[in-house]
Amino acid sequence: MTAQLKEQRCVSLSQLSDLRLLREYAYIDGRWCSADNRQIIEVTNPFDGAFLGTVPNMGASETRQAVDAAKAAFPAWAALLPQDRATRLHRWHDLLIENKEDLALLMTLEQGKPISESRGEIDYAASFVAFFAEEAKRMNVENISSHLPNRNMSLKREPIGVTAAVTPWNFPCAMITRKATAALAAGCTMIVRPASETPFSATALAELAERAGIPAGVFNVVTGDPAPVVGELCRNPIVRALSFTGSTEVGRLLLSQGAQTIKKMSMELGGHAPFILFPDIDLDQAVEHAVGAKFATSGQDCLAANRIFVHRDIYDAFLDKYAKAISELHVGNGLDEGTEIGPLMHDRAVAKCAEHVEDARAKGARVLIGGTKMGGLFYAPTLLADVTEDMKIYREETFGPVAPVIPFDTEEEVINRANDSEYGLAAYVYTSNHDRAARVSNALEYGMIALNCVKITGAPVPFGGVKQSGLGREGSRHGLEEFTELKYVCAAFAPQA
Ligand code: NAD
């Protein structure tokens, strides 16, 4: 890094109580490494563009080194007793909690999200570490009733081997622990390639993994441009499983790259969640929940309520209350305690919000609140009413603070419209009628259904989507199974003479 860049470094970093948590290197085989060609990626704060630091811009050859290190570390890690893996994971969990303030500060600085949300994400991230530490001890499978004479038949679950994770910038810590601790608990080793926008959450995790006694080569972080690093992870035959969180478009590309080596691929991809409000509800509560479901992470959330379907009987009343609630959201620097909406990640995210709003406005939607750029990477929290099927926002993820509202008349109509999407991650339904709740949740083509609530995720539940929202599940024992293979053992024995 040049002396000039060092001087310009964001002053907020000085608030870190443990400066060693800001690691500007990749972590391979227990060593902190630069790129072979000394190339770097600069990391900046999306709030004001302030310089935060750099990480190595590695390529395929450094990625191969990480894969080889993970391969060498695998036998000893897999051979540990599950309770010994669990002990180290529990230590890692405790270190995350002890360092929560520093980790949250790093996250807000590189990602922009409000500091209260960053603290929440550290708790969420740590909960996977604790959960999978315990789950390591329960990789039990089953015995099989033999269909052949004189045989004992059993199944074992074995770690799949070397694994890889490719993670996005919107949840820079939790998307790593949700994958990595499941893999490590199962006895696998892993190479993580974090998004280039938010590498410091990943390298801080590596620093704490090292302090927790996770052995060299078991958990590796390779930073660098996506195509060479992820391309190598997808094509390298030593990598037996790859878990990706990101857009459906990139997921498709990685599936095709991984096909060369018949990898086990799990995919947590885009979402376009319907948020359905029937008339028999507590409207004030529904409005409060609709704010949370749309505007958390400043709208940059795969679970975001992207199509808010409101029954015509409560349509106007909902819009009035929702507009008021949105107008009260506090936009600003994520480091300020009162901030509820931070900056977006890129110029292109701001441009996409503007494009969706202009397209909707031109096709007849009413802009009730917002609808403007606010300078820098900020877009005003926006409410669009009367959204129709021909508008881009009806089909595409905006990934920003724009709430599109659509009126409906009948249960059948809203089910059909909610299912009319290539996505199938999460759906929200509000009704006090139990029969309707059962009918609608049965009919919705989504991996996760939230009935009269918005907070549904957590370590014990299987997170994931259907259709083009993904393959596989994360969290819960099913998340651990993604990193295992079943082995069937058939043992013959001599019958009694
Ligand atoms: P993205 O697909 O652009 O990037 C995700 C990751 O893939 C990043 O690490 C990125 O650097 C990498 N990547 C980008 N282009 C690549 C390429 N050509 N080859 C290899 N790697 C590449 O997505 P994003 O913009 O970072 O995140 C937003 C998307 O992620 C949204 O669609 C959102 O719905 C989805 N998401 C899904 C979940 C989930 O659990 N289902 C969670 C968070 C985000």
Coordinates of C-alpha atoms and ligand atoms in Angstrom, one line a residue:
M1 CA 0.0 0.0 0.0
T2 CA 1.3 3.5 -0.8
A3 CA 2.1 5.9 2.0
Q4 CA -0.4 8.3 0.6
L5 CA -3.2 5.7 0.8
K6 CA -2.3 4.8 4.4
E7 CA -2.5 8.5 5.3
Q8 CA -6.0 8.8 3.8
R9 CA -7.3 5.8 5.8
C10 CA -10.8 6.2 7.3
V11 CA -10.5 7.7 10.8
S12 CA -13.3 5.5 12.1
L13 CA -11.0 2.5 11.9
S14 CA -9.2 3.9 15.0
Q15 CA -12.2 3.0 17.0
L16 CA -11.3 -0.7 16.7
S17 CA -10.3 -1.9 20.1
D18 CA -8.3 -4.7 18.6
L19 CA -6.4 -3.4 15.5
R20 CA -5.3 -6.9 14.6
L21 CA -8.8 -7.7 13.5
L22 CA -8.2 -5.5 10.4
R23 CA -6.3 -8.0 8.3
E24 CA -5.2 -6.9 4.9
Y25 CA -4.0 -10.3 3.7
A26 CA -5.4 -13.5 2.5
Y27 CA -5.2 -16.5 4.9
I28 CA -3.9 -19.7 3.3
D29 CA -2.6 -22.7 5.2
G30 CA -2.4 -20.7 8.5
R31 CA -0.3 -17.9 6.9
W32 CA -1.2 -14.3 6.0
C33 CA -0.3 -13.9 2.4
S34 CA 0.0 -11.3 -0.4
A35 CA -0.7 -12.0 -4.0
D36 CA 2.2 -13.5 -5.9
N37 CA 2.2 -10.4 -8.2
R38 CA 1.6 -8.0 -5.3
Q39 CA -1.7 -6.8 -6.9
I40 CA -4.2 -5.4 -4.5
I41 CA -7.9 -4.5 -4.3
E42 CA -8.8 -1.3 -2.5
V43 CA -11.7 -1.4 -0.1
T44 CA -13.8 1.7 0.6
N45 CA -16.7 2.8 2.8
P46 CA -19.9 3.1 0.7
F47 CA -21.1 5.9 3.0
D48 CA -18.4 8.4 1.9
G49 CA -15.9 6.6 -0.2
A50 CA -13.3 6.8 2.5
F51 CA -10.4 4.4 2.0
L52 CA -10.4 1.5 4.5
G53 CA -7.5 -0.7 3.3
T54 CA -6.5 -3.2 0.7
V55 CA -6.5 -7.0 0.3
P56 CA -4.5 -9.1 -2.2
N57 CA -5.9 -9.5 -5.7
M58 CA -5.1 -13.2 -6.0
G59 CA -5.6 -15.4 -9.0
A60 CA -5.8 -19.1 -10.0
S61 CA -2.3 -20.0 -8.7
E62 CA -2.8 -18.8 -5.2
T63 CA -6.3 -20.4 -5.2
R64 CA -4.6 -23.7 -6.1
Q65 CA -2.2 -23.3 -3.1
A66 CA -5.2 -22.8 -0.9
V67 CA -6.9 -25.9 -2.3
D68 CA -3.7 -28.0 -1.8
A69 CA -3.5 -26.7 1.8
A70 CA -7.1 -27.7 2.4
K71 CA -6.4 -31.1 0.9
A72 CA -3.4 -31.7 3.1
A73 CA -5.3 -30.5 6.2
F74 CA -8.4 -32.7 5.5
P75 CA -7.4 -36.1 6.8
A76 CA -6.3 -34.9 10.3
W77 CA -9.3 -32.6 10.7
A78 CA -11.8 -35.3 9.6
A79 CA -10.1 -37.8 11.9
L80 CA -10.7 -35.6 15.0
L81 CA -13.4 -36.8 17.3
P82 CA -16.5 -34.7 16.7
Q83 CA -16.4 -33.3 20.2
D84 CA -12.8 -32.0 19.5
R85 CA -14.0 -30.2 16.4
A86 CA -16.9 -28.9 18.5
T87 CA -14.6 -27.5 21.2
R88 CA -12.7 -25.4 18.6
L89 CA -15.9 -24.2 17.0
H90 CA -17.3 -23.2 20.4
R91 CA -14.1 -21.2 21.0
W92 CA -14.5 -19.5 17.6
H93 CA -18.1 -18.7 18.6
D94 CA -17.0 -17.2 21.9
L95 CA -14.4 -15.0 20.1
L96 CA -17.0 -13.7 17.7
I97 CA -19.2 -12.7 20.6
E98 CA -16.3 -11.2 22.6
N99 CA -15.3 -9.1 19.6
K100 CA -18.8 -8.2 18.5
E101 CA -18.3 -4.4 18.6
D102 CA -15.2 -4.5 16.5
L103 CA -16.6 -6.9 14.0
A104 CA -19.8 -4.8 13.7
L105 CA -17.7 -1.7 13.2
L106 CA -15.7 -3.3 10.4
M107 CA -18.9 -4.5 8.8
T108 CA -20.6 -1.2 8.8
L109 CA -17.5 0.5 7.5
E110 CA -17.1 -1.8 4.5
Q111 CA -20.8 -2.6 3.9
G112 CA -22.6 0.5 5.0
K113 CA -25.4 -1.2 6.9
P114 CA -26.7 0.4 10.2
I115 CA -24.5 -0.5 13.1
S116 CA -27.5 -2.1 15.0
E117 CA -28.0 -4.4 12.0
S118 CA -24.3 -5.2 11.9
R119 CA -24.4 -6.2 15.6
G120 CA -27.4 -8.4 14.9
E121 CA -25.6 -10.0 12.0
I122 CA -22.6 -10.9 14.3
D123 CA -25.0 -12.6 16.7
Y124 CA -26.7 -14.4 13.8
A125 CA -23.3 -15.4 12.3
A126 CA -22.1 -16.7 15.7
S127 CA -25.3 -18.7 16.2
F128 CA -24.3 -20.9 13.2
V129 CA -21.0 -21.6 14.8
A130 CA -22.5 -22.7 18.1
F131 CA -25.2 -24.7 16.4
F132 CA -23.0 -26.6 14.0
A133 CA -20.4 -27.3 16.8
E134 CA -23.2 -29.3 18.5
E135 CA -24.5 -30.8 15.3
A136 CA -21.0 -32.2 14.6
K137 CA -21.7 -34.8 17.3
R138 CA -25.0 -35.9 15.6
M139 CA -24.0 -37.1 12.2
N140 CA -25.9 -40.3 12.8
V141 CA -27.6 -42.1 10.0
E142 CA -29.4 -45.4 10.0
N143 CA -29.3 -49.1 9.8
I144 CA -31.1 -50.7 6.9
S145 CA -33.5 -53.7 7.1
S146 CA -31.6 -56.2 4.9
H147 CA -33.4 -57.6 1.8
L148 CA -30.6 -60.2 1.5
P149 CA -29.9 -63.1 3.8
N150 CA -27.0 -63.0 6.2
R151 CA -26.1 -59.3 5.8
N152 CA -25.9 -56.3 8.1
M153 CA -26.5 -53.1 6.2
S154 CA -25.7 -49.7 7.4
L155 CA -25.3 -46.1 6.3
K156 CA -22.6 -43.7 7.4
R157 CA -22.3 -40.0 6.7
E158 CA -18.8 -38.9 5.8
P159 CA -17.3 -35.5 5.2
I160 CA -17.1 -34.8 1.4
G161 CA -13.6 -33.5 1.6
V162 CA -12.3 -30.1 0.4
T163 CA -15.1 -27.6 0.0
A164 CA -15.4 -24.0 -1.2
A165 CA -17.7 -21.0 -0.4
V166 CA -18.4 -18.0 -2.5
T167 CA -20.2 -15.3 -0.6
P168 CA -21.9 -11.9 -1.3
W169 CA -21.4 -8.5 0.3
N170 CA -24.9 -8.0 1.8
F171 CA -24.3 -10.4 4.7
P172 CA -20.5 -10.5 4.8
C173 CA -20.1 -12.5 8.0
A174 CA -23.2 -14.7 8.4
M175 CA -23.1 -16.1 4.8
I176 CA -19.6 -17.3 5.6
T177 CA -20.3 -18.9 9.0
R178 CA -23.5 -20.5 7.7
K179 CA -21.5 -22.4 5.1
A180 CA -18.1 -22.8 6.8
T181 CA -19.1 -24.0 10.2
A182 CA -21.4 -26.6 8.7
A183 CA -18.5 -27.8 6.5
L184 CA -16.0 -27.8 9.3
A185 CA -18.4 -29.5 11.7
A186 CA -18.8 -32.3 9.2
G187 CA -15.1 -32.7 9.0
C188 CA -14.4 -30.9 5.8
T189 CA -11.9 -28.2 5.1
M190 CA -12.8 -25.0 3.2
I191 CA -11.6 -22.2 1.0
V192 CA -13.8 -19.0 1.3
R193 CA -13.7 -16.4 -1.5
P194 CA -15.5 -13.3 0.0
A195 CA -17.0 -10.6 -2.2
S196 CA -14.3 -8.0 -3.0
E197 CA -16.4 -5.2 -1.5
T198 CA -16.4 -6.8 2.0
P199 CA -13.3 -8.8 2.5
F200 CA -12.4 -7.5 6.0
S201 CA -15.3 -9.3 7.7
A202 CA -13.9 -12.5 6.2
T203 CA -10.3 -11.9 7.1
A204 CA -11.4 -11.0 10.7
L205 CA -13.2 -14.3 10.8
A206 CA -10.0 -16.0 9.8
E207 CA -8.0 -14.2 12.5
L208 CA -10.5 -15.4 15.1
A209 CA -10.5 -18.9 13.7
E210 CA -6.7 -19.0 14.1
R211 CA -7.0 -17.8 17.7
A212 CA -9.7 -20.5 18.3
G213 CA -7.2 -23.2 17.3
I214 CA -8.7 -24.1 14.0
P215 CA -5.6 -25.8 12.4
A216 CA -3.7 -24.4 9.4
G217 CA -5.3 -25.3 6.1
V218 CA -8.8 -26.1 7.6
F219 CA -10.3 -22.6 7.0
N220 CA -8.7 -20.5 4.2
V221 CA -9.7 -17.1 2.8
V222 CA -8.6 -16.2 -0.7
T223 CA -9.3 -12.6 -1.8
G224 CA -9.3 -11.5 -5.5
D225 CA -11.3 -10.9 -8.6
P226 CA -14.1 -13.3 -9.0
A227 CA -13.5 -14.9 -12.4
P228 CA -10.0 -16.4 -11.7
V229 CA -10.5 -17.3 -8.1
V230 CA -14.0 -18.7 -8.3
G231 CA -13.3 -20.2 -11.8
E232 CA -10.4 -22.2 -10.2
L233 CA -12.6 -23.3 -7.3
C234 CA -15.3 -24.5 -9.7
R235 CA -12.9 -26.4 -12.0
N236 CA -10.4 -27.8 -9.6
P237 CA -11.2 -31.5 -9.1
I238 CA -9.9 -31.6 -5.6
V239 CA -12.8 -29.3 -4.5
R240 CA -15.7 -31.7 -4.0
A241 CA -18.4 -29.3 -2.9
L242 CA -19.0 -25.6 -3.6
S243 CA -21.6 -23.5 -1.8
F244 CA -22.6 -20.2 -3.4
T245 CA -24.7 -17.3 -2.2
G246 CA -25.5 -14.6 -4.7
S247 CA -27.5 -13.8 -7.8
T248 CA -29.2 -16.4 -9.9
E249 CA -27.3 -15.2 -12.9
V250 CA -23.9 -15.9 -11.4
G251 CA -25.2 -19.1 -9.8
R252 CA -26.1 -20.4 -13.3
L253 CA -22.5 -19.6 -14.4
L254 CA -20.9 -21.5 -11.5
L255 CA -23.2 -24.5 -12.0
S256 CA -22.0 -24.8 -15.5
Q257 CA -18.3 -24.4 -14.5
G258 CA -18.7 -26.9 -11.7
A259 CA -20.3 -29.4 -14.0
Q260 CA -16.8 -30.2 -15.5
T261 CA -15.8 -31.9 -12.2
I262 CA -19.3 -33.2 -11.1
K263 CA -19.2 -31.2 -7.9
K264 CA -21.8 -31.1 -5.3
M265 CA -23.1 -27.5 -5.7
S266 CA -25.4 -25.7 -3.3
M267 CA -26.9 -22.5 -4.4
E268 CA -28.6 -19.7 -2.3
L269 CA -29.7 -17.4 -5.1
G270 CA -32.0 -14.4 -5.7
G271 CA -35.5 -13.9 -4.2
H272 CA -38.5 -11.9 -5.1
A273 CA -40.7 -12.4 -2.0
P274 CA -44.4 -11.7 -2.2
F275 CA -45.8 -10.1 1.0
I276 CA -49.5 -10.8 1.0
L277 CA -52.0 -8.9 3.2
F278 CA -55.5 -10.2 3.5
P279 CA -58.1 -7.8 5.0
D280 CA -58.6 -9.7 8.3
I281 CA -55.4 -8.5 9.9
D282 CA -54.0 -6.1 12.5
L283 CA -53.1 -3.4 10.0
D284 CA -50.7 -1.5 12.2
Q285 CA -48.7 -4.6 12.9
A286 CA -48.6 -5.5 9.2
V287 CA -47.4 -2.0 8.3
E288 CA -44.6 -2.3 10.9
H289 CA -43.6 -5.7 9.6
A290 CA -43.8 -4.5 6.0
V291 CA -41.2 -1.8 6.8
G292 CA -38.9 -4.4 8.3
A293 CA -39.4 -6.9 5.5
K294 CA -38.6 -4.3 2.8
F295 CA -36.1 -1.9 4.3
A296 CA -33.8 -4.1 6.4
T297 CA -30.2 -4.0 5.0
S298 CA -31.5 -0.9 3.1
G299 CA -33.5 -3.3 0.9
Q300 CA -30.4 -5.3 -0.2
D301 CA -31.7 -8.6 1.1
C302 CA -32.7 -11.8 -0.7
L303 CA -35.7 -12.1 1.7
A304 CA -36.9 -8.5 1.0
A305 CA -40.6 -8.0 0.4
N306 CA -40.4 -7.2 -3.3
R307 CA -44.1 -7.5 -4.3
I308 CA -46.4 -6.3 -1.6
F309 CA -49.9 -7.6 -2.5
V310 CA -52.7 -5.8 -0.5
H311 CA -56.3 -6.7 -0.6
R312 CA -58.4 -4.0 -2.1
D313 CA -60.5 -3.6 1.0
I314 CA -57.5 -2.3 3.0
Y315 CA -55.5 -0.9 0.1
D316 CA -55.9 2.8 0.7
A317 CA -55.6 2.5 4.5
F318 CA -52.4 0.4 4.1
L319 CA -50.8 2.9 1.7
D320 CA -51.5 5.8 4.1
K321 CA -50.0 4.2 7.1
Y322 CA -47.1 2.6 5.1
A323 CA -46.2 6.0 3.5
K324 CA -46.1 7.6 6.9
A325 CA -43.9 4.9 8.3
I326 CA -41.5 5.0 5.4
S327 CA -41.3 8.8 5.5
E328 CA -40.0 8.5 9.2
L329 CA -37.1 6.2 8.3
H330 CA -33.8 7.7 9.2
V331 CA -31.3 7.7 6.3
G332 CA -27.6 8.3 7.0
N333 CA -24.3 7.0 8.1
G334 CA -24.5 3.4 9.4
L335 CA -22.2 4.4 12.3
D336 CA -24.9 6.7 13.7
E337 CA -27.0 4.8 16.2
G338 CA -30.3 6.1 14.9
T339 CA -29.7 5.2 11.3
E340 CA -32.2 2.8 9.7
I341 CA -31.2 3.1 6.0
G342 CA -27.6 3.3 4.9
P343 CA -26.0 3.7 1.5
L344 CA -26.2 1.1 -1.2
M345 CA -23.2 -0.9 -2.3
H346 CA -22.5 0.5 -5.8
D347 CA -23.5 3.1 -8.3
R348 CA -25.2 0.4 -10.3
A349 CA -27.5 -0.4 -7.3
V350 CA -28.5 3.3 -7.2
A351 CA -29.0 3.3 -10.9
K352 CA -31.2 0.2 -10.7
C353 CA -33.5 1.8 -8.1
A354 CA -33.8 4.8 -10.3
E355 CA -34.5 2.7 -13.4
H356 CA -37.2 0.7 -11.7
V357 CA -38.9 3.7 -10.3
E358 CA -38.8 5.6 -13.6
D359 CA -40.1 2.6 -15.5
A360 CA -42.9 2.2 -13.0
R361 CA -43.8 5.9 -13.0
A362 CA -43.9 5.9 -16.9
K363 CA -46.3 2.9 -16.9
G364 CA -48.7 4.5 -14.4
A365 CA -47.5 3.7 -10.9
R366 CA -47.9 6.5 -8.3
V367 CA -44.7 7.5 -6.4
L368 CA -46.1 8.2 -2.9
I369 CA -42.8 8.7 -1.1
G370 CA -39.2 9.1 -2.3
G371 CA -38.4 8.3 -5.9
T372 CA -35.1 10.3 -5.9
K373 CA -31.4 9.8 -5.7
M374 CA -30.0 11.5 -2.5
G375 CA -26.4 11.9 -3.6
G376 CA -23.5 9.5 -3.2
L377 CA -24.7 5.9 -2.9
F378 CA -28.0 6.9 -1.3
Y379 CA -31.5 6.3 -2.7
A380 CA -34.5 7.7 -0.9
P381 CA -36.8 5.1 0.7
T382 CA -39.6 4.9 -1.9
L383 CA -43.2 3.8 -2.0
L384 CA -44.8 2.9 -5.3
A385 CA -48.5 2.3 -5.5
D386 CA -50.6 0.7 -8.3
V387 CA -47.7 -1.5 -9.6
T388 CA -48.7 -3.7 -12.5
E389 CA -47.3 -6.8 -14.2
D390 CA -45.7 -4.9 -17.1
M391 CA -43.4 -3.0 -14.9
K392 CA -39.7 -4.1 -14.4
I393 CA -40.0 -4.0 -10.6
Y394 CA -42.8 -6.6 -10.8
R395 CA -40.4 -9.2 -12.2
E396 CA -36.9 -8.2 -11.2
E397 CA -35.2 -7.9 -7.8
T398 CA -34.5 -4.1 -7.2
F399 CA -32.1 -4.8 -4.3
G400 CA -32.7 -1.4 -2.9
P401 CA -35.2 0.6 -0.7
V402 CA -38.1 0.7 -3.1
A403 CA -41.4 -0.8 -2.0
P404 CA -43.9 -1.8 -4.8
V405 CA -47.5 -2.2 -3.8
I406 CA -50.1 -4.1 -5.8
P407 CA -53.9 -4.4 -5.1
F408 CA -55.7 -7.8 -5.4
D409 CA -59.2 -9.0 -5.0
T410 CA -59.3 -12.8 -4.4
E411 CA -57.3 -15.5 -2.8
E412 CA -56.9 -17.5 -6.0
E413 CA -55.7 -14.4 -7.9
V414 CA -53.0 -13.5 -5.4
I415 CA -51.7 -17.1 -5.2
N416 CA -51.4 -17.2 -9.0
R417 CA -49.7 -13.8 -9.1
A418 CA -47.3 -14.6 -6.2
N419 CA -46.3 -17.9 -7.9
D420 CA -45.8 -16.2 -11.3
S421 CA -42.0 -15.7 -10.8
E422 CA -38.9 -17.7 -11.6
Y423 CA -37.9 -17.2 -7.9
G424 CA -39.1 -19.2 -5.0
L425 CA -37.2 -18.2 -1.9
A426 CA -39.5 -16.8 0.8
A427 CA -43.1 -15.6 0.9
Y428 CA -45.0 -13.7 3.7
V429 CA -48.7 -14.1 4.3
Y430 CA -50.8 -12.1 6.8
T431 CA -54.3 -13.3 7.7
S432 CA -56.1 -14.2 10.9
N433 CA -58.1 -16.9 9.1
H434 CA -56.5 -20.3 9.8
D435 CA -58.1 -22.1 6.9
R436 CA -56.9 -19.5 4.5
A437 CA -53.4 -19.5 6.1
A438 CA -53.2 -23.3 5.5
R439 CA -54.6 -23.1 1.9
V440 CA -52.3 -20.3 0.9
S441 CA -49.1 -21.6 2.5
N442 CA -49.8 -25.0 0.8
A443 CA -50.2 -23.4 -2.6
L444 CA -47.3 -21.0 -2.5
E445 CA -44.2 -22.3 -4.5
Y446 CA -41.6 -21.1 -2.0
G447 CA -38.9 -22.7 0.2
M448 CA -39.9 -20.7 3.2
I449 CA -43.3 -19.3 4.2
A450 CA -43.7 -16.7 7.0
L451 CA -47.2 -16.6 8.4
N452 CA -48.0 -13.4 10.3
C453 CA -44.3 -12.7 11.0
V454 CA -41.2 -11.5 9.4
K455 CA -38.3 -12.9 11.4
I456 CA -38.0 -16.5 10.4
T457 CA -34.3 -17.3 9.9
G458 CA -31.9 -18.8 12.4
A459 CA -29.4 -21.6 12.8
P460 CA -31.9 -24.4 13.5
V461 CA -34.0 -23.9 10.4
P462 CA -33.3 -25.0 6.8
F463 CA -32.8 -21.8 4.7
G464 CA -33.2 -22.1 1.0
G465 CA -35.4 -21.7 -2.0
V466 CA -37.1 -23.6 -4.8
K467 CA -37.2 -22.9 -8.6
Q468 CA -34.4 -20.5 -9.6
S469 CA -33.8 -19.4 -6.1
G470 CA -31.5 -22.2 -5.4
L471 CA -30.5 -25.8 -4.7
G472 CA -29.9 -27.2 -1.2
R473 CA -30.4 -25.8 2.3
E474 CA -28.3 -24.0 4.8
G475 CA -28.7 -24.1 8.6
S476 CA -30.2 -27.0 10.5
R477 CA -28.9 -30.6 10.1
H478 CA -29.8 -30.4 6.4
G479 CA -27.2 -27.6 6.0
L480 CA -24.5 -29.9 7.4
E481 CA -25.6 -32.7 5.1
E482 CA -24.7 -30.6 2.1
F483 CA -21.1 -31.2 3.0
T484 CA -21.3 -34.9 3.4
E485 CA -21.7 -38.1 1.4
L486 CA -23.6 -41.2 2.3
K487 CA -21.6 -44.4 2.5
Y488 CA -23.5 -47.7 2.4
V489 CA -21.7 -50.7 4.1
C490 CA -23.0 -54.2 3.5
A491 CA -21.4 -56.8 5.8
A492 CA -21.9 -60.5 5.1
F493 CA -21.8 -62.9 8.0
A494 CA -21.8 -66.7 8.1
P495 CA -25.1 -68.3 9.1
Q496 CA -25.0 -70.6 12.1
A497 CA -24.0 -74.1 11.1
Ligands
NAD1 P1 -23.5 -11.6 -7.2 O1 -24.0 -12.9 -7.8 O2 -23.1 -10.5 -8.1 O3 -22.2 -11.9 -6.3 C1 -22.1 -12.9 -5.4 C2 -20.7 -13.4 -5.3 O4 -20.3 -14.0 -6.6 C3 -19.6 -12.3 -5.0 O5 -18.6 -12.9 -4.2 C4 -19.1 -12.0 -6.3 O6 -17.8 -11.4 -6.3 C5 -19.1 -13.3 -7.0 N1 -19.2 -13.2 -8.5 C6 -19.7 -12.2 -9.2 N2 -19.5 -12.4 -10.5 C7 -18.9 -13.6 -10.6 C8 -18.4 -14.3 -11.7 N3 -18.6 -14.0 -13.0 N4 -17.7 -15.5 -11.5 C9 -17.6 -15.9 -10.2 N5 -18.0 -15.2 -9.1 C10 -18.6 -14.1 -9.3 O7 -24.5 -11.1 -6.1 P2 -24.4 -9.9 -5.2 O8 -24.7 -8.7 -6.0 O9 -23.2 -9.9 -4.4 O10 -25.6 -10.3 -4.1 C11 -26.9 -10.0 -4.4 C12 -27.6 -11.3 -4.9 O11 -27.4 -12.3 -3.9 C13 -29.1 -11.1 -4.9 O12 -29.6 -11.7 -6.1 C14 -29.6 -11.7 -3.7 O13 -31.0 -12.1 -3.7 C15 -28.7 -12.9 -3.6 N6 -28.6 -13.4 -2.2 C16 -29.2 -14.5 -1.9 C17 -29.1 -15.0 -0.6 C18 -29.7 -16.4 -0.3 O14 -29.4 -16.9 0.8 N7 -30.6 -16.9 -1.1 C19 -28.5 -14.3 0.4 C20 -27.9 -13.1 0.1 C21 -28.0 -12.6 -1.2

